[in-house]
Amino acid sequence: MTDSLGQRPWMTTSQVVRVFDALEAAGGAGCARYVGGCVRNALLGAPIDDVDIATTLLPDQVIAALEAAKIKAVPTGVEHGTVTAVCEGQPFEVTTLRRDVETDGRRAVVAFTSDWAEDAQRRDFTLNAIYAGRDGTLFDPTGTGVADAQARRIVFVGDAAMRVAEDHLRILRFFRFRAWYGRGEADAVAVAACAAGAAQVANLAAERVSKELLKLLAADDPRESVRLMAETGVLGVILPSAKDLSVFEGLVAIENDMLFVNDAVLRLATLLPKDEVGVAGAAERLRLSNETRDRLIAAAGKTPQIKSWMSPREARRGVYHLGAQAFADRVKLAWAASTRSAATHQWRGLLALGESWTPPAFPLTGQDVLNSGVPKGPLVGEVLREVEDWWIDHDFIDDKFSAIEKLKAVAQGMAY
Ligand code: ATP
Ligand code: MG
């Protein structure tokens, strides 16, 4: 039985020490403990992203305690008991112990408490309801959190169906934690509760859904979890277009085999409609950022067609027209959809070309066209485009003199 994390490096940074000192100066030793992701990940040997703190102090007391220690206190969610302490540039969420008094599936009315076990009861999964004192001593009020974490079981705290009914976002959190930390068979009770609540996911704010979804898709291998989402009907509610998971699974396999970074947005692309209009509609419904939407639309385009056997010249043309990002995205998507594993080195070659080759700037301007005698007006653009096509056909020839010769020939051939 593990009863302490021991002193971890993240527990002794000057920021953490100052925040705990400030809280304990007001509430006494033991009034604050680590909770959530940092404790879970420390137990699992996974990297720690942010350090969340639970405390018996009330939000006003937290603010006063931090300010007395010259630490910035931002009331980021005071109605839920959360104050963000910003210490030497590092934010910490400090949340007062609470219980949920009223829930409607989307929001909760809370009451504060000084009972750690009560606070654990309102948390989502047993492995997220483990606390650690500042010296690393573990507190596991549900009694099974540490064992579940070590066995990598994602299990709801208390009655799964009730916990899902209280907050439907927990359905997506289940699949997210499953994707990141789960092993072995998924907890059958949890899966059944998620399946029963699937339709309710449609009532959640789209921003919250897509945030969870993108976090889920960023896991090293979310394939099993996404398959389970499909089986439980949850995937169909948020992404009705995701019927065939083969391209998604192909992309994850390529990213893992080739040691590419986990690209959540590109993984999402494999689950969206196949055409640009469909993608734009889905991006709107999911309230994705403009940047993400534009990237997904560009990735969905069909011309120029990407083939593993494209010549370097055709590939350069593709990079020039699409830009490096959309070109790379389309190469990876085409690769993920292909079944010819023998083409691996060709796909890699295309990606390498797209990364290493920067398209040159077209050497002529409108002024060059005017200088060649073409009158001001729409013809200038037409001539320029024709010479640009010639330049691209000649593989971006680095020779301004030839381009001007071509321009003269085009200009002479024009009837104006
Ligand atoms: P990470 O930060 O790596 O995403 P985390 O476990 O810290 O993981 P957060 O979303 O930061 O996740 O939430 C912190 C803690 O708050 C969780 O560990 C959990 O105990 C609790 N929590 C968060 N969201 C919910 C929820 N919807 N229902 C119940 N408890 C929740
Ligand atoms: Mg966290």
Tab-separated table of C-alpha atoms and ligand atoms in Angstrom:
chain	number	residue	atom	x	y	z
A	1	MET	CA	0.000	0.000	0.000
A	2	THR	CA	1.416	3.339	-1.040
A	3	ASP	CA	0.902	5.927	1.668
A	4	SER	CA	3.174	8.714	0.512
A	5	LEU	CA	4.436	10.242	-2.704
A	6	GLY	CA	7.548	11.365	-0.861
A	7	GLN	CA	8.927	14.811	-1.577
A	8	ARG	CA	8.692	15.434	-5.320
A	9	PRO	CA	10.656	18.216	-7.017
A	10	TRP	CA	7.440	20.110	-7.841
A	11	MET	CA	6.572	20.246	-4.116
A	12	THR	CA	9.646	22.222	-3.232
A	13	THR	CA	9.720	24.970	-5.875
A	14	SER	CA	9.780	28.433	-4.335
A	15	GLN	CA	6.317	29.156	-5.774
A	16	VAL	CA	4.706	26.084	-4.207
A	17	VAL	CA	6.454	26.680	-0.889
A	18	ARG	CA	5.282	30.280	-0.814
A	19	VAL	CA	1.654	29.404	-1.621
A	20	PHE	CA	1.500	26.666	1.049
A	21	ASP	CA	3.251	28.924	3.593
A	22	ALA	CA	0.704	31.662	2.897
A	23	LEU	CA	-2.297	29.330	3.268
A	24	GLU	CA	-0.931	27.637	6.404
A	25	ALA	CA	-0.158	30.996	7.985
A	26	ALA	CA	-3.906	31.648	7.863
A	27	GLY	CA	-5.355	28.163	8.365
A	28	GLY	CA	-2.690	26.226	10.239
A	29	ALA	CA	-0.685	23.187	9.191
A	30	GLY	CA	-2.644	20.733	7.056
A	31	CYS	CA	-5.266	23.243	5.852
A	32	ALA	CA	-4.141	22.745	2.250
A	33	ARG	CA	-3.377	19.622	0.221
A	34	TYR	CA	-2.493	18.762	-3.340
A	35	VAL	CA	-5.350	17.210	-5.300
A	36	GLY	CA	-6.363	16.026	-8.764
A	37	GLY	CA	-4.018	15.707	-11.708
A	38	CYS	CA	-0.743	16.358	-9.879
A	39	VAL	CA	-1.342	13.635	-7.281
A	40	ARG	CA	-2.717	11.196	-9.861
A	41	ASN	CA	0.150	11.759	-12.296
A	42	ALA	CA	2.773	11.560	-9.562
A	43	LEU	CA	1.348	8.147	-8.612
A	44	LEU	CA	1.347	7.030	-12.239
A	45	GLY	CA	4.806	8.327	-13.027
A	46	ALA	CA	3.318	10.712	-15.623
A	47	PRO	CA	4.454	14.339	-16.070
A	48	ILE	CA	2.767	16.978	-13.874
A	49	ASP	CA	1.062	19.802	-15.799
A	50	ASP	CA	-0.395	22.006	-13.123
A	51	VAL	CA	-0.579	21.846	-9.375
A	52	ASP	CA	-4.127	22.087	-7.983
A	53	ILE	CA	-4.646	22.709	-4.277
A	54	ALA	CA	-7.665	21.986	-2.054
A	55	THR	CA	-8.124	23.842	1.215
A	56	THR	CA	-10.405	24.118	4.208
A	57	LEU	CA	-10.058	27.934	4.051
A	58	LEU	CA	-12.995	29.815	2.572
A	59	PRO	CA	-12.407	31.715	-0.696
A	60	ASP	CA	-12.278	35.119	1.081
A	61	GLN	CA	-9.740	33.721	3.521
A	62	VAL	CA	-7.700	32.309	0.644
A	63	ILE	CA	-7.620	35.715	-1.037
A	64	ALA	CA	-6.647	37.469	2.194
A	65	ALA	CA	-3.966	34.873	2.974
A	66	LEU	CA	-2.412	35.135	-0.472
A	67	GLU	CA	-2.488	38.920	-0.517
A	68	ALA	CA	-0.900	39.079	2.937
A	69	ALA	CA	1.991	37.070	1.471
A	70	LYS	CA	2.154	39.366	-1.581
A	71	ILE	CA	0.890	36.636	-3.910
A	72	LYS	CA	-1.582	37.706	-6.558
A	73	ALA	CA	-5.089	36.257	-5.983
A	74	VAL	CA	-7.463	36.097	-8.961
A	75	PRO	CA	-11.086	35.149	-8.164
A	76	THR	CA	-11.453	32.898	-11.223
A	77	GLY	CA	-14.436	30.917	-9.944
A	78	VAL	CA	-15.233	32.123	-6.467
A	79	GLU	CA	-18.852	30.921	-6.637
A	80	HIS	CA	-17.416	27.407	-6.982
A	81	GLY	CA	-14.728	28.096	-4.427
A	82	THR	CA	-11.797	28.565	-6.775
A	83	VAL	CA	-9.190	31.300	-6.428
A	84	THR	CA	-6.173	31.295	-8.707
A	85	ALA	CA	-2.940	32.138	-6.929
A	86	VAL	CA	-0.331	33.555	-9.276
A	87	CYS	CA	3.071	33.240	-7.670
A	88	GLU	CA	6.163	34.330	-9.557
A	89	GLY	CA	4.261	33.861	-12.800
A	90	GLN	CA	2.957	30.360	-12.000
A	91	PRO	CA	-0.803	29.900	-11.530
A	92	PHE	CA	-2.265	27.520	-8.918
A	93	GLU	CA	-5.966	26.775	-8.601
A	94	VAL	CA	-6.804	26.866	-4.908
A	95	THR	CA	-10.280	25.439	-4.306
A	96	THR	CA	-12.206	25.383	-1.038
A	97	LEU	CA	-13.522	21.961	-0.001
A	98	ARG	CA	-17.118	21.748	-1.153
A	99	ARG	CA	-20.097	19.582	-1.731
A	100	ASP	CA	-22.585	19.952	-4.548
A	101	VAL	CA	-25.988	20.982	-3.230
A	102	GLU	CA	-27.853	21.127	-6.493
A	103	THR	CA	-26.927	19.921	-9.965
A	104	ASP	CA	-28.787	20.009	-13.268
A	105	GLY	CA	-26.361	18.206	-15.551
A	106	ARG	CA	-24.574	21.393	-16.505
A	107	ARG	CA	-24.089	23.622	-13.463
A	108	ALA	CA	-23.790	23.032	-9.745
A	109	VAL	CA	-24.742	25.065	-6.696
A	110	VAL	CA	-22.144	24.362	-4.039
A	111	ALA	CA	-21.736	24.604	-0.279
A	112	PHE	CA	-18.354	24.801	1.392
A	113	THR	CA	-17.253	22.248	3.927
A	114	SER	CA	-14.208	21.427	6.008
A	115	ASP	CA	-14.633	17.692	5.483
A	116	TRP	CA	-12.110	16.183	3.066
A	117	ALA	CA	-14.230	13.052	2.569
A	118	GLU	CA	-17.205	15.156	1.532
A	119	ASP	CA	-15.057	17.018	-0.991
A	120	ALA	CA	-13.862	13.695	-2.426
A	121	GLN	CA	-17.485	12.609	-2.957
A	122	ARG	CA	-18.152	15.444	-5.396
A	123	ARG	CA	-15.130	14.633	-7.569
A	124	ASP	CA	-15.513	12.608	-10.750
A	125	PHE	CA	-13.227	9.564	-10.582
A	126	THR	CA	-11.560	7.812	-7.681
A	127	LEU	CA	-8.080	8.423	-9.129
A	128	ASN	CA	-8.896	12.161	-9.258
A	129	ALA	CA	-10.047	12.222	-5.614
A	130	ILE	CA	-6.699	11.539	-3.957
A	131	TYR	CA	-5.086	14.242	-1.811
A	132	ALA	CA	-1.481	14.670	-0.707
A	133	GLY	CA	-0.162	16.754	2.161
A	134	ARG	CA	2.707	19.105	1.437
A	135	ASP	CA	5.172	16.424	2.534
A	136	GLY	CA	3.613	13.943	0.099
A	137	THR	CA	1.502	11.955	2.571
A	138	LEU	CA	-1.450	10.492	0.702
A	139	PHE	CA	-5.094	10.782	1.779
A	140	ASP	CA	-7.547	8.609	-0.086
A	141	PRO	CA	-11.052	9.303	1.264
A	142	THR	CA	-12.857	7.043	-1.229
A	143	GLY	CA	-10.628	4.197	-0.086
A	144	THR	CA	-9.938	2.928	-3.621
A	145	GLY	CA	-8.341	5.898	-5.399
A	146	VAL	CA	-4.718	4.821	-4.973
A	147	ALA	CA	-5.415	1.211	-5.944
A	148	ASP	CA	-7.477	2.301	-8.961
A	149	ALA	CA	-4.746	4.700	-10.064
A	150	GLN	CA	-2.114	1.986	-9.790
A	151	ALA	CA	-4.287	-0.441	-11.743
A	152	ARG	CA	-5.164	2.389	-14.136
A	153	ARG	CA	-8.885	1.924	-13.618
A	154	ILE	CA	-11.165	4.879	-14.320
A	155	VAL	CA	-14.033	4.424	-11.863
A	156	PHE	CA	-16.674	6.990	-10.899
A	157	VAL	CA	-16.820	8.106	-7.270
A	158	GLY	CA	-20.088	6.727	-5.923
A	159	ASP	CA	-23.017	5.844	-8.173
A	160	ALA	CA	-21.906	6.192	-11.793
A	161	ALA	CA	-25.346	6.859	-13.257
A	162	MET	CA	-26.011	9.559	-10.665
A	163	ARG	CA	-22.637	11.198	-11.201
A	164	VAL	CA	-23.275	11.309	-14.948
A	165	ALA	CA	-26.743	12.765	-14.443
A	166	GLU	CA	-25.261	15.509	-12.223
A	167	ASP	CA	-22.809	16.595	-14.909
A	168	HIS	CA	-22.843	15.213	-18.434
A	169	LEU	CA	-19.364	16.528	-19.122
A	170	ARG	CA	-18.159	13.657	-16.946
A	171	ILE	CA	-19.027	11.319	-19.823
A	172	LEU	CA	-16.387	12.965	-21.972
A	173	ARG	CA	-13.988	13.178	-19.038
A	174	PHE	CA	-14.382	9.435	-18.592
A	175	PHE	CA	-13.250	8.803	-22.154
A	176	ARG	CA	-10.471	11.387	-21.835
A	177	PHE	CA	-8.974	9.822	-18.691
A	178	ARG	CA	-9.491	6.387	-20.177
A	179	ALA	CA	-7.509	7.463	-23.265
A	180	TRP	CA	-4.700	8.967	-21.216
A	181	TYR	CA	-4.386	6.656	-18.247
A	182	GLY	CA	-6.708	3.648	-18.641
A	183	ARG	CA	-5.519	0.083	-19.067
A	184	GLY	CA	-7.276	-3.248	-19.330
A	185	GLU	CA	-11.029	-3.642	-19.652
A	186	ALA	CA	-12.997	-0.446	-19.105
A	187	ASP	CA	-15.161	-0.380	-15.972
A	188	ALA	CA	-18.469	-1.865	-17.144
A	189	VAL	CA	-20.602	0.217	-14.777
A	190	ALA	CA	-18.972	3.429	-15.987
A	191	VAL	CA	-19.388	2.457	-19.633
A	192	ALA	CA	-23.066	1.653	-19.090
A	193	ALA	CA	-23.634	5.000	-17.350
A	194	CYS	CA	-21.940	6.862	-20.207
A	195	ALA	CA	-23.973	4.980	-22.803
A	196	ALA	CA	-27.204	5.761	-20.939
A	197	GLY	CA	-26.347	9.458	-20.779
A	198	ALA	CA	-24.980	9.772	-24.339
A	199	ALA	CA	-27.864	11.794	-25.741
A	200	GLN	CA	-27.477	14.428	-22.985
A	201	VAL	CA	-24.020	15.344	-24.235
A	202	ALA	CA	-25.833	17.282	-26.975
A	203	ASN	CA	-27.024	19.760	-24.301
A	204	LEU	CA	-23.530	20.751	-23.186
A	205	ALA	CA	-21.968	23.981	-24.375
A	206	ALA	CA	-20.119	23.213	-27.604
A	207	GLU	CA	-16.919	24.920	-26.406
A	208	ARG	CA	-16.697	22.598	-23.402
A	209	VAL	CA	-17.308	19.547	-25.571
A	210	SER	CA	-14.635	20.424	-28.107
A	211	LYS	CA	-12.137	21.318	-25.407
A	212	GLU	CA	-12.569	17.866	-23.835
A	213	LEU	CA	-12.555	16.195	-27.233
A	214	LEU	CA	-9.279	17.828	-28.279
A	215	LYS	CA	-7.683	16.916	-24.949
A	216	LEU	CA	-8.860	13.324	-25.414
A	217	LEU	CA	-7.508	13.192	-28.962
A	218	ALA	CA	-4.095	14.419	-27.786
A	219	ALA	CA	-3.474	11.202	-25.814
A	220	ASP	CA	-0.703	8.958	-27.133
A	221	ASP	CA	-3.163	6.306	-28.199
A	222	PRO	CA	-6.846	7.281	-28.020
A	223	ARG	CA	-7.971	4.511	-30.375
A	224	GLU	CA	-9.521	2.201	-27.825
A	225	SER	CA	-11.286	5.076	-26.101
A	226	VAL	CA	-12.701	6.475	-29.337
A	227	ARG	CA	-13.912	3.006	-30.326
A	228	LEU	CA	-15.671	2.787	-26.968
A	229	MET	CA	-17.183	6.234	-27.557
A	230	ALA	CA	-18.544	4.965	-30.864
A	231	GLU	CA	-19.955	1.809	-29.260
A	232	THR	CA	-21.687	3.752	-26.491
A	233	GLY	CA	-23.214	6.231	-28.956
A	234	VAL	CA	-21.337	9.203	-27.470
A	235	LEU	CA	-19.218	9.768	-30.563
A	236	GLY	CA	-22.285	9.828	-32.789
A	237	VAL	CA	-23.813	12.597	-30.678
A	238	ILE	CA	-20.845	14.944	-30.958
A	239	LEU	CA	-19.481	13.867	-34.355
A	240	PRO	CA	-22.274	12.344	-36.444
A	241	SER	CA	-19.857	12.163	-39.384
A	242	ALA	CA	-17.501	9.790	-37.559
A	243	LYS	CA	-18.835	6.482	-38.843
A	244	ASP	CA	-15.703	4.841	-40.182
A	245	LEU	CA	-12.741	5.016	-37.812
A	246	SER	CA	-10.197	3.458	-40.159
A	247	VAL	CA	-8.482	6.699	-41.241
A	248	PHE	CA	-8.406	7.882	-37.635
A	249	GLU	CA	-6.827	4.624	-36.536
A	250	GLY	CA	-4.420	4.766	-39.471
A	251	LEU	CA	-3.288	8.271	-38.509
A	252	VAL	CA	-2.722	7.380	-34.850
A	253	ALA	CA	-0.720	4.318	-35.933
A	254	ILE	CA	1.455	6.429	-38.255
A	255	GLU	CA	2.041	9.098	-35.608
A	256	ASN	CA	3.068	6.444	-33.089
A	257	ASP	CA	5.236	4.426	-35.504
A	258	MET	CA	6.998	7.470	-36.902
A	259	LEU	CA	7.328	9.248	-33.527
A	260	PHE	CA	5.403	12.258	-34.861
A	261	VAL	CA	3.810	14.534	-32.258
A	262	ASN	CA	0.227	13.676	-31.288
A	263	ASP	CA	-1.762	16.025	-33.500
A	264	ALA	CA	-5.227	16.325	-31.951
A	265	VAL	CA	-6.526	18.672	-34.655
A	266	LEU	CA	-5.460	16.398	-37.492
A	267	ARG	CA	-6.932	13.411	-35.654
A	268	LEU	CA	-10.171	15.366	-35.419
A	269	ALA	CA	-9.963	15.967	-39.186
A	270	THR	CA	-10.282	12.195	-39.740
A	271	LEU	CA	-13.596	12.180	-37.861
A	272	LEU	CA	-15.194	15.117	-39.686
A	273	PRO	CA	-17.120	15.174	-42.981
A	274	LYS	CA	-14.934	14.667	-46.035
A	275	ASP	CA	-15.837	17.873	-47.891
A	276	GLU	CA	-14.955	21.485	-47.135
A	277	VAL	CA	-18.551	22.649	-46.660
A	278	GLY	CA	-19.256	19.808	-44.243
A	279	VAL	CA	-16.091	20.604	-42.307
A	280	ALA	CA	-17.001	24.291	-42.060
A	281	GLY	CA	-20.430	23.327	-40.679
A	282	ALA	CA	-18.946	20.942	-38.135
A	283	ALA	CA	-16.373	23.539	-37.025
A	284	GLU	CA	-19.196	26.020	-36.504
A	285	ARG	CA	-21.262	23.549	-34.472
A	286	LEU	CA	-18.252	22.640	-32.348
A	287	ARG	CA	-17.354	26.347	-31.951
A	288	LEU	CA	-13.757	25.679	-32.859
A	289	SER	CA	-11.350	28.612	-33.012
A	290	ASN	CA	-11.034	30.339	-36.407
A	291	GLU	CA	-7.477	29.125	-36.688
A	292	THR	CA	-8.477	25.486	-36.128
A	293	ARG	CA	-11.457	25.805	-38.465
A	294	ASP	CA	-9.307	27.257	-41.269
A	295	ARG	CA	-6.721	24.536	-40.858
A	296	LEU	CA	-9.385	21.798	-40.985
A	297	ILE	CA	-11.031	23.284	-44.075
A	298	ALA	CA	-7.678	23.547	-45.855
A	299	ALA	CA	-6.866	19.953	-44.905
A	300	ALA	CA	-10.167	18.747	-46.408
A	301	GLY	CA	-9.556	20.226	-49.881
A	302	LYS	CA	-9.164	17.776	-52.742
A	303	THR	CA	-6.988	19.634	-55.291
A	304	PRO	CA	-4.221	19.143	-56.025
A	305	GLN	CA	-4.659	15.442	-55.358
A	306	ILE	CA	-1.997	14.055	-53.050
A	307	LYS	CA	-0.469	10.719	-54.091
A	308	SER	CA	2.454	8.896	-52.560
A	309	TRP	CA	4.042	8.695	-56.029
A	310	MET	CA	3.884	12.474	-56.695
A	311	SER	CA	7.094	13.781	-58.236
A	312	PRO	CA	9.123	16.304	-56.234
A	313	ARG	CA	8.109	18.862	-58.806
A	314	GLU	CA	4.396	18.175	-58.325
A	315	ALA	CA	4.946	18.229	-54.581
A	316	ARG	CA	6.614	21.653	-54.769
A	317	ARG	CA	3.644	22.878	-56.760
A	318	GLY	CA	1.394	21.551	-54.002
A	319	VAL	CA	3.369	23.297	-51.262
A	320	TYR	CA	3.319	26.539	-53.250
A	321	HIS	CA	-0.464	26.507	-53.674
A	322	LEU	CA	-1.444	25.104	-50.276
A	323	GLY	CA	1.224	26.365	-47.899
A	324	ALA	CA	3.399	24.060	-45.791
A	325	GLN	CA	0.789	23.280	-43.114
A	326	ALA	CA	-2.076	22.271	-45.412
A	327	PHE	CA	0.307	20.301	-47.613
A	328	ALA	CA	1.679	18.325	-44.657
A	329	ASP	CA	-1.853	17.786	-43.290
A	330	ARG	CA	-3.107	16.456	-46.613
A	331	VAL	CA	-0.089	14.187	-47.010
A	332	LYS	CA	-0.659	12.673	-43.568
A	333	LEU	CA	-4.395	12.248	-44.196
A	334	ALA	CA	-3.778	10.594	-47.573
A	335	TRP	CA	-1.146	8.377	-45.947
A	336	ALA	CA	-3.546	7.421	-43.149
A	337	ALA	CA	-6.230	6.523	-45.702
A	338	SER	CA	-3.888	4.452	-47.847
A	339	THR	CA	-3.465	0.745	-47.395
A	340	ARG	CA	-0.154	0.348	-49.220
A	341	SER	CA	2.316	0.120	-46.377
A	342	ALA	CA	5.137	-0.212	-48.927
A	343	ALA	CA	4.779	3.502	-49.693
A	344	THR	CA	6.028	4.622	-46.264
A	345	HIS	CA	9.317	6.036	-47.550
A	346	GLN	CA	7.473	7.938	-50.295
A	347	TRP	CA	5.078	9.552	-47.820
A	348	ARG	CA	8.003	10.424	-45.569
A	349	GLY	CA	9.793	11.914	-48.556
A	350	LEU	CA	6.817	14.151	-49.331
A	351	LEU	CA	6.658	15.350	-45.730
A	352	ALA	CA	10.392	16.020	-45.683
A	353	LEU	CA	10.135	17.993	-48.902
A	354	GLY	CA	7.268	20.061	-47.506
A	355	GLU	CA	9.271	20.817	-44.370
A	356	SER	CA	12.550	21.677	-46.046
A	357	TRP	CA	11.448	23.513	-49.178
A	358	THR	CA	10.337	27.120	-48.814
A	359	PRO	CA	8.472	28.353	-51.881
A	360	PRO	CA	10.306	31.242	-53.561
A	361	ALA	CA	8.467	34.505	-54.114
A	362	PHE	CA	7.237	35.091	-57.656
A	363	PRO	CA	9.811	37.545	-59.044
A	364	LEU	CA	7.477	39.862	-61.013
A	365	THR	CA	5.057	42.544	-59.834
A	366	GLY	CA	2.243	44.531	-61.396
A	367	GLN	CA	4.736	47.314	-62.067
A	368	ASP	CA	6.765	44.971	-64.310
A	369	VAL	CA	3.584	44.273	-66.279
A	370	LEU	CA	2.834	48.015	-66.664
A	371	ASN	CA	6.439	48.575	-67.752
A	372	SER	CA	5.951	46.023	-70.505
A	373	GLY	CA	3.224	48.228	-72.002
A	374	VAL	CA	0.045	46.618	-70.650
A	375	PRO	CA	-2.436	49.396	-69.716
A	376	LYS	CA	-3.695	49.750	-66.129
A	377	GLY	CA	-6.752	47.582	-65.501
A	378	PRO	CA	-7.854	43.997	-65.035
A	379	LEU	CA	-5.535	42.786	-67.761
A	380	VAL	CA	-2.510	43.415	-65.516
A	381	GLY	CA	-3.587	40.674	-63.107
A	382	GLU	CA	-4.419	38.318	-65.947
A	383	VAL	CA	-0.994	38.725	-67.527
A	384	LEU	CA	0.702	38.357	-64.176
A	385	ARG	CA	-1.155	35.124	-63.463
A	386	GLU	CA	-0.309	33.685	-66.848
A	387	VAL	CA	3.401	34.350	-66.317
A	388	GLU	CA	3.159	32.943	-62.802
A	389	ASP	CA	1.632	29.709	-64.202
A	390	TRP	CA	4.526	29.489	-66.637
A	391	TRP	CA	6.975	30.093	-63.783
A	392	ILE	CA	5.396	27.337	-61.669
A	393	ASP	CA	5.388	24.976	-64.691
A	394	HIS	CA	9.111	25.665	-64.964
A	395	ASP	CA	9.559	24.590	-61.359
A	396	PHE	CA	9.866	28.127	-59.937
A	397	ILE	CA	12.771	28.971	-62.239
A	398	ASP	CA	15.177	31.295	-60.433
A	399	ASP	CA	15.759	33.602	-63.388
A	400	LYS	CA	14.053	36.973	-63.460
A	401	PHE	CA	15.408	37.710	-66.949
A	402	SER	CA	13.562	34.711	-68.463
A	403	ALA	CA	10.441	35.720	-66.587
A	404	ILE	CA	10.562	39.206	-68.113
A	405	GLU	CA	11.067	37.674	-71.565
A	406	LYS	CA	8.019	35.510	-70.968
A	407	LEU	CA	6.091	38.545	-69.763
A	408	LYS	CA	6.902	40.430	-72.974
A	409	ALA	CA	5.773	37.488	-75.081
A	410	VAL	CA	2.500	37.228	-73.158
A	411	ALA	CA	1.924	40.991	-73.311
A	412	GLN	CA	2.522	41.052	-77.070
A	413	GLY	CA	0.114	38.199	-77.602
A	414	MET	CA	-2.666	39.991	-75.704
A	415	ALA	CA	-5.160	42.058	-77.661
A	416	TYR	CA	-5.433	45.404	-75.926
B	1	ATP	P1	-5.553	17.614	-16.022
B	1	ATP	O1	-5.288	18.935	-15.359
B	1	ATP	O2	-4.375	16.776	-16.312
B	1	ATP	O3	-6.481	17.725	-17.181
B	1	ATP	P2	-7.080	17.103	-13.647
B	1	ATP	O4	-7.512	15.839	-12.977
B	1	ATP	O5	-6.240	18.044	-12.832
B	1	ATP	O6	-6.359	16.691	-14.987
B	1	ATP	P3	-8.928	19.244	-13.960
B	1	ATP	O7	-9.943	19.447	-15.035
B	1	ATP	O8	-7.813	20.213	-13.806
B	1	ATP	O9	-8.381	17.776	-14.170
B	1	ATP	O10	-9.731	19.167	-12.591
B	1	ATP	C1	-9.087	19.071	-11.334
B	1	ATP	C2	-9.870	18.123	-10.440
B	1	ATP	O11	-11.177	18.648	-10.206
B	1	ATP	C3	-10.091	16.730	-11.022
B	1	ATP	O12	-9.001	15.883	-10.755
B	1	ATP	C4	-11.351	16.306	-10.304
B	1	ATP	O13	-11.072	15.879	-9.008
B	1	ATP	C5	-12.134	17.592	-10.191
B	1	ATP	N1	-13.069	17.806	-11.323
B	1	ATP	C6	-12.854	18.527	-12.437
B	1	ATP	N2	-13.902	18.524	-13.239
B	1	ATP	C7	-14.858	17.782	-12.626
B	1	ATP	C8	-16.199	17.408	-12.930
B	1	ATP	N3	-16.773	17.790	-14.073
B	1	ATP	N4	-16.862	16.658	-12.024
B	1	ATP	C9	-16.277	16.282	-10.876
B	1	ATP	N5	-15.026	16.586	-10.541
B	1	ATP	C10	-14.315	17.336	-11.385
B	2	MG	MG	-5.625	20.046	-13.389
